[in-house]
mmCIF file of C-alpha atoms in Angstrom:
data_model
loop_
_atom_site.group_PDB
_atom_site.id
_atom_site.type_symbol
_atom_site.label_atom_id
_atom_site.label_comp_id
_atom_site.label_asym_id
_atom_site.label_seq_id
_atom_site.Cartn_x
_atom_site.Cartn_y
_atom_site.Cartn_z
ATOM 1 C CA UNK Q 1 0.000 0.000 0.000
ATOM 2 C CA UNK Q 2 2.631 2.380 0.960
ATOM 3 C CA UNK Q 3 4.316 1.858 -2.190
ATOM 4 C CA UNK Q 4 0.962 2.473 -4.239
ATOM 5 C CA UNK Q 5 0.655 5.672 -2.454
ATOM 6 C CA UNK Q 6 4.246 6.970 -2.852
ATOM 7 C CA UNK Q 7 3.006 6.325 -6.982
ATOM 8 C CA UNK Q 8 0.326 8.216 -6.798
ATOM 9 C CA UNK Q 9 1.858 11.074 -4.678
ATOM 10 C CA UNK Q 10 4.691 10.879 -8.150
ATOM 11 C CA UNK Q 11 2.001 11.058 -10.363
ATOM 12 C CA UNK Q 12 0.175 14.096 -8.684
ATOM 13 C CA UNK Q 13 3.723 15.960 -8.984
ATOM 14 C CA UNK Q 14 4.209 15.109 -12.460
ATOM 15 C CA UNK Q 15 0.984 16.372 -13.531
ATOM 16 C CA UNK Q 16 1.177 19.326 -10.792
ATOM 17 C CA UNK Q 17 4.839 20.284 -12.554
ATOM 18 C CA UNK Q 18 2.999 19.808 -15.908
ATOM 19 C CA UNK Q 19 5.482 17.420 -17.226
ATOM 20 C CA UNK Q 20 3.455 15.306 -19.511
ATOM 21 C CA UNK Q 21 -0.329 14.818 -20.113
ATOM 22 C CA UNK Q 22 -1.581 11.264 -20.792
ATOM 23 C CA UNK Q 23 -4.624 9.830 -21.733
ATOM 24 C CA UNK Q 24 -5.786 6.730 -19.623
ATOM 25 C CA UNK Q 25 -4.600 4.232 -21.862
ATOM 26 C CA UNK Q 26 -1.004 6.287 -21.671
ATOM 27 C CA UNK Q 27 -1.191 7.871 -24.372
ATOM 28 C CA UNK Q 28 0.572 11.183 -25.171
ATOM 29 C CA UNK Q 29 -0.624 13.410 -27.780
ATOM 30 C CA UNK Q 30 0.545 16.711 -27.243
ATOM 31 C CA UNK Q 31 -1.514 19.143 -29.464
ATOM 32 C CA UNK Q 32 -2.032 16.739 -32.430
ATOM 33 C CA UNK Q 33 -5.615 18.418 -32.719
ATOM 34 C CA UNK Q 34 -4.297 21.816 -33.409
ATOM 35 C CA UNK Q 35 -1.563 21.084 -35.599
ATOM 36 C CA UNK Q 36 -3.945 18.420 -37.984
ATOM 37 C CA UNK Q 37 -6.944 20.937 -37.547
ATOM 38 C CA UNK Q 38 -4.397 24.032 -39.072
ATOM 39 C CA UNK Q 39 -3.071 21.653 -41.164
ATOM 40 C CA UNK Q 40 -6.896 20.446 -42.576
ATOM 41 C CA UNK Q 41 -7.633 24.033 -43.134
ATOM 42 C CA UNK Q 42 -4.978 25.203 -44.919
ATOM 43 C CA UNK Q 43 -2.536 22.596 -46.048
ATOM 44 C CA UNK Q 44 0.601 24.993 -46.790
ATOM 45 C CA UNK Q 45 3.939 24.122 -46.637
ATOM 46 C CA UNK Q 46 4.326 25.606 -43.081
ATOM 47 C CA UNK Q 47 1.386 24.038 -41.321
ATOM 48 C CA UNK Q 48 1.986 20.724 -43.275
ATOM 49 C CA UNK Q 49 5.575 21.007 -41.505
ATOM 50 C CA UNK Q 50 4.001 22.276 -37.808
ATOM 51 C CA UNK Q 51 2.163 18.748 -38.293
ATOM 52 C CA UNK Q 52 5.078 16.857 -38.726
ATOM 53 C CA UNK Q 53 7.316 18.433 -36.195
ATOM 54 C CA UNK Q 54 4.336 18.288 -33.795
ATOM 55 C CA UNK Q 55 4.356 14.296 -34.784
ATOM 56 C CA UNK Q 56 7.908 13.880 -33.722
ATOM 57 C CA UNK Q 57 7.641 15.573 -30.629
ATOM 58 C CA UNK Q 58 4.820 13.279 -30.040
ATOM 59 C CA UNK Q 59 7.022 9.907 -30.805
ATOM 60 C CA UNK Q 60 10.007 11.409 -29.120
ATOM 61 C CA UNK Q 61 8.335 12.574 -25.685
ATOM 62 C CA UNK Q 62 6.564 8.969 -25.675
ATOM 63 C CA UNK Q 63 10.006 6.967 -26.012
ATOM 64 C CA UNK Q 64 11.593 9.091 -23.129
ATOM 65 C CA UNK Q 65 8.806 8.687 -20.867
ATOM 66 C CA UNK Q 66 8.348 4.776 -22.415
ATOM 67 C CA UNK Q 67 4.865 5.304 -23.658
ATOM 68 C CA UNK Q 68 3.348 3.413 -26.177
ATOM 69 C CA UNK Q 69 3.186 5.479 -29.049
ATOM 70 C CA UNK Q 70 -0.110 6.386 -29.678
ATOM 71 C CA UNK Q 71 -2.229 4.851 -32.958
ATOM 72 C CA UNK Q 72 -1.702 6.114 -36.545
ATOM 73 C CA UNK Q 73 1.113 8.843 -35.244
ATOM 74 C CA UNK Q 74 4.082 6.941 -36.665
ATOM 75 C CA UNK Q 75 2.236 5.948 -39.756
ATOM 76 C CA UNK Q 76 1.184 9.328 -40.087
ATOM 77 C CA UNK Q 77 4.581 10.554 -39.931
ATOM 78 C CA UNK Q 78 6.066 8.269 -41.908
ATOM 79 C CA UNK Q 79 3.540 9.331 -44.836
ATOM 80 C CA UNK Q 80 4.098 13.437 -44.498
ATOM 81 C CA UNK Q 81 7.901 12.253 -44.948
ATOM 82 C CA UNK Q 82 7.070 9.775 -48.243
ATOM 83 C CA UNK Q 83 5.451 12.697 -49.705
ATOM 84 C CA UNK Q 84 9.060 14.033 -49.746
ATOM 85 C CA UNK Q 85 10.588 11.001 -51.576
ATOM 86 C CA UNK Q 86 12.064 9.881 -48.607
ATOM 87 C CA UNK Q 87 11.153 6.714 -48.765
ATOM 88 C CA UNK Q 88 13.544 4.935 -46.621
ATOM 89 C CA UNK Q 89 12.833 6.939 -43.351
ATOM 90 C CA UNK Q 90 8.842 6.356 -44.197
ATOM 91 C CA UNK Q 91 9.510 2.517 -44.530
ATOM 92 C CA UNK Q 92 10.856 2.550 -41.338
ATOM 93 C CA UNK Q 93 8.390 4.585 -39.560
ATOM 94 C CA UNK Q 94 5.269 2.296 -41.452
ATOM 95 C CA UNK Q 95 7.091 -1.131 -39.803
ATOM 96 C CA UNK Q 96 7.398 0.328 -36.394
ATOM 97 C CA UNK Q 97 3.537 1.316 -36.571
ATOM 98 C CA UNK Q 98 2.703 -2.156 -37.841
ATOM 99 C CA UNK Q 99 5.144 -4.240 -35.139
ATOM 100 C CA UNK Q 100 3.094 -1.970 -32.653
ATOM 101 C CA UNK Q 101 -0.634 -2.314 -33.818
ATOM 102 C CA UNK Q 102 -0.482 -5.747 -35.930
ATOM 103 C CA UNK Q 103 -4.178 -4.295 -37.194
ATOM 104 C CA UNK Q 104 -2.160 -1.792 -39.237
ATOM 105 C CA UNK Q 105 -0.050 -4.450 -41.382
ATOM 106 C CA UNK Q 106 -3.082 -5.233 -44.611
ATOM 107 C CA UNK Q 107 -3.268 -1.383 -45.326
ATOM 108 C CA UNK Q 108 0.585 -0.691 -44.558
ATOM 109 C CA UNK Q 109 2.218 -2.922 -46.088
ATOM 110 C CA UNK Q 110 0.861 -2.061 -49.448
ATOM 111 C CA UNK Q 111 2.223 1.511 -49.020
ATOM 112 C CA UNK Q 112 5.266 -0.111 -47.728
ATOM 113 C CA UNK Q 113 5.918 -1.928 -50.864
ATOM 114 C CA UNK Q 114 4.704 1.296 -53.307
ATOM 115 C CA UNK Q 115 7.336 3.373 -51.591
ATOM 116 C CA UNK Q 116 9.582 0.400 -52.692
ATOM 117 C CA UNK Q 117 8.970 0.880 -56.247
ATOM 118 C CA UNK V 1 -29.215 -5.011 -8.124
ATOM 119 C CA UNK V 2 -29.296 -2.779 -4.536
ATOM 120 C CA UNK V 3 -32.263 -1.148 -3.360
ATOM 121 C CA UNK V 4 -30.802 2.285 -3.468
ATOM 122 C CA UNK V 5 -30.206 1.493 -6.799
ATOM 123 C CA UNK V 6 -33.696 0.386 -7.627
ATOM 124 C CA UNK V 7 -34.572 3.723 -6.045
ATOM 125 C CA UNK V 8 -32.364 5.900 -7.986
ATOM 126 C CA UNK V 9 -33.389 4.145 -11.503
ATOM 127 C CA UNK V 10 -37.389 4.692 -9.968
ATOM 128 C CA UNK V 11 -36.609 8.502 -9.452
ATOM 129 C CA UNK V 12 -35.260 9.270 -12.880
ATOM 130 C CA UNK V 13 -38.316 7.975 -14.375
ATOM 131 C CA UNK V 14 -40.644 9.385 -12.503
ATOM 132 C CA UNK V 15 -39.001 13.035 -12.877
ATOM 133 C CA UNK V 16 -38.949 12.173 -16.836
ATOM 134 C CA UNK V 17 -35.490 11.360 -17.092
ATOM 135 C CA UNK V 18 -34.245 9.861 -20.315
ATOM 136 C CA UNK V 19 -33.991 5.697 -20.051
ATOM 137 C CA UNK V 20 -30.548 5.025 -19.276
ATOM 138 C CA UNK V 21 -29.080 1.416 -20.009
ATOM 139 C CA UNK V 22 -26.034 -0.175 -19.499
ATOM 140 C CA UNK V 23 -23.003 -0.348 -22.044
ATOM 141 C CA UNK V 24 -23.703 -4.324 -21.848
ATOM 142 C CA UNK V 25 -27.371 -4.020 -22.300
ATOM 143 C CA UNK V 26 -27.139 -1.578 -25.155
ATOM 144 C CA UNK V 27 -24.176 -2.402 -27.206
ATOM 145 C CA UNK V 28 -24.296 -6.457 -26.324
ATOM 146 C CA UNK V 29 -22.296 -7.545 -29.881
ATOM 147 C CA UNK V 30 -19.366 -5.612 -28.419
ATOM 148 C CA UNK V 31 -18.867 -8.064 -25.272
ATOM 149 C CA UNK V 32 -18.827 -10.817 -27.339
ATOM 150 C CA UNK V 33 -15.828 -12.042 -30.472
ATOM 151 C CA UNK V 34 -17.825 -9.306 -32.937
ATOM 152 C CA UNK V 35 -16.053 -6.722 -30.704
ATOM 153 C CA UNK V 36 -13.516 -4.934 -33.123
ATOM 154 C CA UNK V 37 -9.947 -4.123 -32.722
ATOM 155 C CA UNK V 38 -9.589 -1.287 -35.471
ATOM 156 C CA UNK V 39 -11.923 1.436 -36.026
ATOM 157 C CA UNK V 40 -11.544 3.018 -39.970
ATOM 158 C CA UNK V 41 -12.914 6.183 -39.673
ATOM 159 C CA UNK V 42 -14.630 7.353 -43.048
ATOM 160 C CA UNK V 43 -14.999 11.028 -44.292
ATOM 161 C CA UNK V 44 -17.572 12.977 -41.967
ATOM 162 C CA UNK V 45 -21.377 13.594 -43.226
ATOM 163 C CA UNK V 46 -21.729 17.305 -42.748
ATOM 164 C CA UNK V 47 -25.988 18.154 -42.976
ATOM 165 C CA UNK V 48 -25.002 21.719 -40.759
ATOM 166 C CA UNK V 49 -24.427 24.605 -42.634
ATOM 167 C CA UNK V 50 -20.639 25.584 -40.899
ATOM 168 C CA UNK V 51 -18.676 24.084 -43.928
ATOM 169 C CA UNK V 52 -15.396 24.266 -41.583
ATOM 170 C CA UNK V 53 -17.292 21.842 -39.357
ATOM 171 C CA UNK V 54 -16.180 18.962 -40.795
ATOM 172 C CA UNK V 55 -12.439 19.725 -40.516
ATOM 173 C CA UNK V 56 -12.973 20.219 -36.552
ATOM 174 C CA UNK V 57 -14.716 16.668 -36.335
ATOM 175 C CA UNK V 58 -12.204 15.006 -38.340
ATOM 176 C CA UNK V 59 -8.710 16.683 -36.288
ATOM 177 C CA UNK V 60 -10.003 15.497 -33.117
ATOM 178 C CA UNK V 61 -11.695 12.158 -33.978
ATOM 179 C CA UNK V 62 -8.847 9.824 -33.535
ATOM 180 C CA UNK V 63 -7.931 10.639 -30.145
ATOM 181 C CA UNK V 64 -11.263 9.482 -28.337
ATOM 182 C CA UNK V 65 -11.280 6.487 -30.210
ATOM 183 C CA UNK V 66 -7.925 5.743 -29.292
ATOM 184 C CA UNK V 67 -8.274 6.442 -26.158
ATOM 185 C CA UNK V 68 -11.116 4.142 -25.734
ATOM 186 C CA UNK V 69 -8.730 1.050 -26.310
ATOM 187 C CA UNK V 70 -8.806 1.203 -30.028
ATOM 188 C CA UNK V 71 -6.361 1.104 -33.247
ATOM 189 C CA UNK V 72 -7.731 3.824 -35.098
ATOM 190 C CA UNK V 73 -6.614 4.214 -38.290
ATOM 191 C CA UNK V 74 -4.589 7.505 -38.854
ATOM 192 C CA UNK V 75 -6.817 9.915 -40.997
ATOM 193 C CA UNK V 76 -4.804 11.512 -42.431
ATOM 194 C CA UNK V 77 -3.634 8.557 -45.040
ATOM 195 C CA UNK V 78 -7.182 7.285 -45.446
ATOM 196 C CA UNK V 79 -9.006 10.730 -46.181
ATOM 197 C CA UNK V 80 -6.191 11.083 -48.642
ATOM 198 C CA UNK V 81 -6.875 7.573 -50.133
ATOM 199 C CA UNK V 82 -10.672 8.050 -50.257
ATOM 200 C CA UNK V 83 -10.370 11.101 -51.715
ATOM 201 C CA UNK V 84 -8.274 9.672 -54.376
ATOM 202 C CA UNK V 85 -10.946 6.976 -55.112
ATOM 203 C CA UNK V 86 -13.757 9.990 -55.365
ATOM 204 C CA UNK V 87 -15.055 9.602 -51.520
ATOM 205 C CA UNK V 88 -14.974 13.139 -50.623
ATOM 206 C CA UNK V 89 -18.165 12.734 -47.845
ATOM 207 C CA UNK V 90 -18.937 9.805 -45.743
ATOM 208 C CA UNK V 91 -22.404 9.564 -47.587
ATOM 209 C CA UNK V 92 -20.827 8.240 -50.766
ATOM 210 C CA UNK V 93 -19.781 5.245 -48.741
ATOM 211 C CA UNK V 94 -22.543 4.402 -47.643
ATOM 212 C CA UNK V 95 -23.504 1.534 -50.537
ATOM 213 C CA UNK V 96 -20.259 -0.141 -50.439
ATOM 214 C CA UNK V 97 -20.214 -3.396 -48.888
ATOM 215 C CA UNK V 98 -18.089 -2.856 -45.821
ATOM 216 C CA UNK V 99 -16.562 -6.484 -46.978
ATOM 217 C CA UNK V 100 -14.130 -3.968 -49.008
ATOM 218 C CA UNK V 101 -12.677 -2.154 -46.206
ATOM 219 C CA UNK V 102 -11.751 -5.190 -44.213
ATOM 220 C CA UNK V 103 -10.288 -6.265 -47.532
ATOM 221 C CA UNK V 104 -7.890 -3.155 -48.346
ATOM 222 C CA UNK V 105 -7.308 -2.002 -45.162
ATOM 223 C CA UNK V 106 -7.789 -4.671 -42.493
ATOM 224 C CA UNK V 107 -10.181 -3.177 -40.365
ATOM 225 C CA UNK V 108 -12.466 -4.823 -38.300
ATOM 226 C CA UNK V 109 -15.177 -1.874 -38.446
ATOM 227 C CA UNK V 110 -15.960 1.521 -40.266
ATOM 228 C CA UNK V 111 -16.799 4.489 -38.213
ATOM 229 C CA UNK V 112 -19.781 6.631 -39.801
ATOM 230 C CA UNK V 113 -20.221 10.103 -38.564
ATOM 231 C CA UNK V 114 -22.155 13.202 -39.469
ATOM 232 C CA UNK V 115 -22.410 16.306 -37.883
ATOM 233 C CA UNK V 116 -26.237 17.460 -37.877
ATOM 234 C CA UNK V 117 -25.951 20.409 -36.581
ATOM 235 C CA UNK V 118 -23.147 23.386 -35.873
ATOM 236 C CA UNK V 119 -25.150 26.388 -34.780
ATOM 237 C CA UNK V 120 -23.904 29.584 -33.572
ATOM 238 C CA UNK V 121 -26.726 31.298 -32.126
ATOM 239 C CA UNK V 122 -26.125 35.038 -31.243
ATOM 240 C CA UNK V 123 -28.662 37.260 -28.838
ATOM 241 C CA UNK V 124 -27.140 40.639 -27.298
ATOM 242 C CA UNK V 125 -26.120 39.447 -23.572
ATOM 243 C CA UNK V 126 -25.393 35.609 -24.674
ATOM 244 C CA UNK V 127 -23.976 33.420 -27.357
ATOM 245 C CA UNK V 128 -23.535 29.820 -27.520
ATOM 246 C CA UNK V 129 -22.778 27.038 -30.158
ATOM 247 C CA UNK V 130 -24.664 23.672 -30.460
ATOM 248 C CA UNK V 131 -23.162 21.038 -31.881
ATOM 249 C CA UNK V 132 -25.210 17.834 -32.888
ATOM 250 C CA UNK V 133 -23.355 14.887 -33.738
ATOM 251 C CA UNK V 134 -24.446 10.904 -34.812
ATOM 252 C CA UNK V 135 -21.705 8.340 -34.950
ATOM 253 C CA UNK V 136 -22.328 4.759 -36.337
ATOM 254 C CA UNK V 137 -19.952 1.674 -35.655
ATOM 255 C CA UNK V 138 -20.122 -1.192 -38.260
ATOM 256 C CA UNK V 139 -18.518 -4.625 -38.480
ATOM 257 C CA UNK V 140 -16.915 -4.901 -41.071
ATOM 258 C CA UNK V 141 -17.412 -8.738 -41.003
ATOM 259 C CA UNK V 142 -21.497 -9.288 -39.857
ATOM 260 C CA UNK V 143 -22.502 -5.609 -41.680
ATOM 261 C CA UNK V 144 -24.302 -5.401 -38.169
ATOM 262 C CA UNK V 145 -24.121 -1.846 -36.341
ATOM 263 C CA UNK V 146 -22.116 -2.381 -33.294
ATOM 264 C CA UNK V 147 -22.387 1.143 -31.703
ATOM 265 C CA UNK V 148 -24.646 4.043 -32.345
ATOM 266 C CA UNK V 149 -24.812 7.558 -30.453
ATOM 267 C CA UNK V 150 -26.222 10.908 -30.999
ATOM 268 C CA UNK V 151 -24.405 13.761 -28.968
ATOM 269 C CA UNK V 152 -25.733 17.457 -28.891
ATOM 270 C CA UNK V 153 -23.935 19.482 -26.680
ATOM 271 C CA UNK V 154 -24.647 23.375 -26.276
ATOM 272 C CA UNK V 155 -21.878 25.665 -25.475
ATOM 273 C CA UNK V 156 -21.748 29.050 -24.168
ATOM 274 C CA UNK V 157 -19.373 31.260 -26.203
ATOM 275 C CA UNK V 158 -19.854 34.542 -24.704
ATOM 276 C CA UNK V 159 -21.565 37.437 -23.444
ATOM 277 C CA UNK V 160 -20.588 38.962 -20.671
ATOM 278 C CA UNK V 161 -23.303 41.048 -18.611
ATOM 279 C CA UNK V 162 -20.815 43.101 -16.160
ATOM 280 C CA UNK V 163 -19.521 45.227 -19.343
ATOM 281 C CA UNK V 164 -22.703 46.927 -19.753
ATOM 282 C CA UNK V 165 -24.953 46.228 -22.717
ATOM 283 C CA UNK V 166 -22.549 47.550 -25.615
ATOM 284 C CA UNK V 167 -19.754 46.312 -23.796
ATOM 285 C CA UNK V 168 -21.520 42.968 -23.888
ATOM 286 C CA UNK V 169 -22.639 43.241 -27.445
ATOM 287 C CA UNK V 170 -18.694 44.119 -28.394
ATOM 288 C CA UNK V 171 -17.080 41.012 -25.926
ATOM 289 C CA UNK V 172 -19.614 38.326 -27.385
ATOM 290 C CA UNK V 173 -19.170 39.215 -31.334
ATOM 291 C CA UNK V 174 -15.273 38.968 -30.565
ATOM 292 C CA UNK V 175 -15.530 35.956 -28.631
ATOM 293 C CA UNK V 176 -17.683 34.300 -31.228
ATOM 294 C CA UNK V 177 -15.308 35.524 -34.355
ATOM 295 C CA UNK V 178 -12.084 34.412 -32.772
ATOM 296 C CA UNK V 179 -13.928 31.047 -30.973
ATOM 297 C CA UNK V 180 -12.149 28.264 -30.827
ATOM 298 C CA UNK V 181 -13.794 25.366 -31.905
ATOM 299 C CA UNK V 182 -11.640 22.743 -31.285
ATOM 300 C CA UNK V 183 -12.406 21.997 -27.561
ATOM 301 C CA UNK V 184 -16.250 22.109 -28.168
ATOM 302 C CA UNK V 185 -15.365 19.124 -31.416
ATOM 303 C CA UNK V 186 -13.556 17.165 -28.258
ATOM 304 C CA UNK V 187 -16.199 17.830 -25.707
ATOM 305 C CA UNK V 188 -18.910 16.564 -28.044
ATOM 306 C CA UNK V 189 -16.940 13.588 -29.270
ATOM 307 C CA UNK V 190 -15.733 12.634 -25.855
ATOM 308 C CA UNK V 191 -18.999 12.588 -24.681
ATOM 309 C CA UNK V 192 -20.279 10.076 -27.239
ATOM 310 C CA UNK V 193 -17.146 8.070 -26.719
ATOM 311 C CA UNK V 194 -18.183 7.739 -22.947
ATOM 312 C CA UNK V 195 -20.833 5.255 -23.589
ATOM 313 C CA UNK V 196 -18.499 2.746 -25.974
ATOM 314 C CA UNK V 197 -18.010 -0.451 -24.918
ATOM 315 C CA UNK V 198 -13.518 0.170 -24.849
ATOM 316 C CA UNK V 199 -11.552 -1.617 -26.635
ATOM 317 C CA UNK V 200 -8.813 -4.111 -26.242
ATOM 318 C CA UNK V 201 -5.935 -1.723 -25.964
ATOM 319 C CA UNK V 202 -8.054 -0.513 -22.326
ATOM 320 C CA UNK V 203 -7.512 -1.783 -18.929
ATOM 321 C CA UNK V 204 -10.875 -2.116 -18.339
ATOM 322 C CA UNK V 205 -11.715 -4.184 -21.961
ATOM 323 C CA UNK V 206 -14.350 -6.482 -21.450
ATOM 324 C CA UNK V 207 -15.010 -5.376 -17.919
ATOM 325 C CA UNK V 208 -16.956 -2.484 -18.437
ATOM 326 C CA UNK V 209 -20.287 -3.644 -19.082
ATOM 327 C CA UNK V 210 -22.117 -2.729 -16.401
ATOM 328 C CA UNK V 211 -21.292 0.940 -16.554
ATOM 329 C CA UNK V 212 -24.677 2.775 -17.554
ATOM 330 C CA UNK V 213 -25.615 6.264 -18.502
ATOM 331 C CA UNK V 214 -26.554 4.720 -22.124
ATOM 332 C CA UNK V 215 -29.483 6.641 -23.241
ATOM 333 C CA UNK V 216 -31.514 4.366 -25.249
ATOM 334 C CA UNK V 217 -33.304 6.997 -27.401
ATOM 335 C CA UNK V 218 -29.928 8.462 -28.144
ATOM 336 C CA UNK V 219 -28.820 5.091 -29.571
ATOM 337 C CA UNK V 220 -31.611 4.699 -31.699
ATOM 338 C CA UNK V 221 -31.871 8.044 -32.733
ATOM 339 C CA UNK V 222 -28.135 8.444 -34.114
ATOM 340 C CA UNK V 223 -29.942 5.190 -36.787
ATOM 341 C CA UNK V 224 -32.368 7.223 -37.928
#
């Protein structure tokens, strides 16, 4: 019990010092909203790139805090990047999605193999 | 089922609350194997007259779902790849075997929503915005809907009576010009998302059945 309690009094900080905001599950999604909402309304250069830095702030605050990365946010990164013909670094990105959410394999790994091409 | 329990449930129907029913009791197919692991989220229906509505609903779709213990499929590729194959709206979808989607993209279930109303109402000491919202689940395997909901929330946006009445006229036309819209898109959706069965990714997957606040006319109405 004791040491349940000293977990919770952690967690309480953490959120108190605003270090990281999680979703039950343990997700962490930063302000994917705003970026994908600026990015739906206007799909410029500059707001497609606010998405994409937003997305690897996302996957990089996850891996320090060991998070699970949250669904689609790799895969979605990895396709902004594809869009820029570089191919190798999308690859990558689509086959970490798909060896964390096996459901994402039948649609991935057909773009997997067209950015093979 | 406890007395004070029986009580409560009594109560609400004698003050003319709506009939509330339990995730299990609602939404049975999704405590059973036809409960799906992937939610594909199709282009939004969009009957208000706010044409930016849509773009709201679809930025801050995933996260709920997620959330809820499910692999959603990131929206971003598959609005792209609809779009490419002429689905702009969710309505265009609507005649294609869902057979097809578990075929090109693996999922176990295709998310329908449409957005039915996005009001902003204006008077001189208030505004608010209503947002009415009907999402569909359905397997992708049985055709059979698995989840149903319709939302309306109504948010205040403004008006502020302490200014005086131009003041107040001034404060709620800025507040409703430079609203933001994306926290009343995740208030609406999270509070359709409440009364999903979750999903496998969640802690509490298969557990959560007895939870209620499912309002029965709500389920049937978002099938309408």
């Amino acid at each position: 019990m004791r040491y349940n309690k000293g977990i919770y009094i952690l967690l309480f900080v953490l959120l108190l010092s605003g270090c990281v905001v999680t979703s039950p599950v343990g997700y962490y999604w930063g302000s994917y909203s705003k970026t994908y909402y600026t990015l739906l309304k206007d799909p410029s250069e500059k707001n497609v790139l606010a998405h994409e830095d937003n997305l690897r702030k996302i996957v990089r605050v996850s891996e320090e805090k060991n998070l699970k990365v949250a669904p689609g946010i790799q895969a979605e990164l990895g396709y902004l990047i594809s869009k820029r013909e570089e191919n190798q670094e999308a690859t990558a990105l689509y086959e970490k999605e798909v060896k964390l959410y096996p459901e994402s394999r039948v649609f991935l790994e057909r773009l997997i193999s067209s950015n093979n091409k | 089922m406890s007395k004070f329990f029986c009580n409560v449930i009594l109560i609400m129907f004698v003050v003319g609350c709506v009939p509330l029913e339990t995730k299990q009791a609602a939404f049975p197919d999704m405590y059973t194997d036809a409960r799906p692991t992937s939610i594909l989220i199709l282009p939004a229906i969009n009957k208000s007259t706010a044409s930016d509505a849509a773009s709201y609903i679809t930025a801050t779709l995933t996260q709920p779902f997620a959330d809820a213990g499910y692999y959603v499929f990131p929206t971003l590729l598959t609005t792209d790849i609809f779009n490419k194959e002429g689905i702009l709206d969710g309505r265009q979808a609507l005649g294609i075997p869902k057979s097809v989607f578990k075929k090109s993209f693996g999922a176990d279930s295709v998310l329908f929503v449409t957005i039915n109303k996005w009001d902003k109402n204006y008077a001189i000491l208030a505004a608010n915005v209503t947002v009415a919202m009907s999402y569909v689940l359905i397997s992708t395997t049985t055709e059979e809907v698995l989840w149903s909901y319709d939302q309306e929330i109504v948010i205040d946006t403004g008006g502020d009576s302490s200014a005086g009445l131009l003041g107040a006229l001034i404060a709620t036309a800025i507040n409703t010009a430079v609203q933001d819209y994306i926290p009343i898109a995740q208030k609406v959706n999270n509070a359709a998302v409440a009364t999903l069965p979750v999903g496998v990714y969640h802690p509490s997957a298969g557990v959560d059945g007895a939870v209620t606040g499912v309002s029965t006319e709500a389920k049937n109405r978002a099938l309408k």
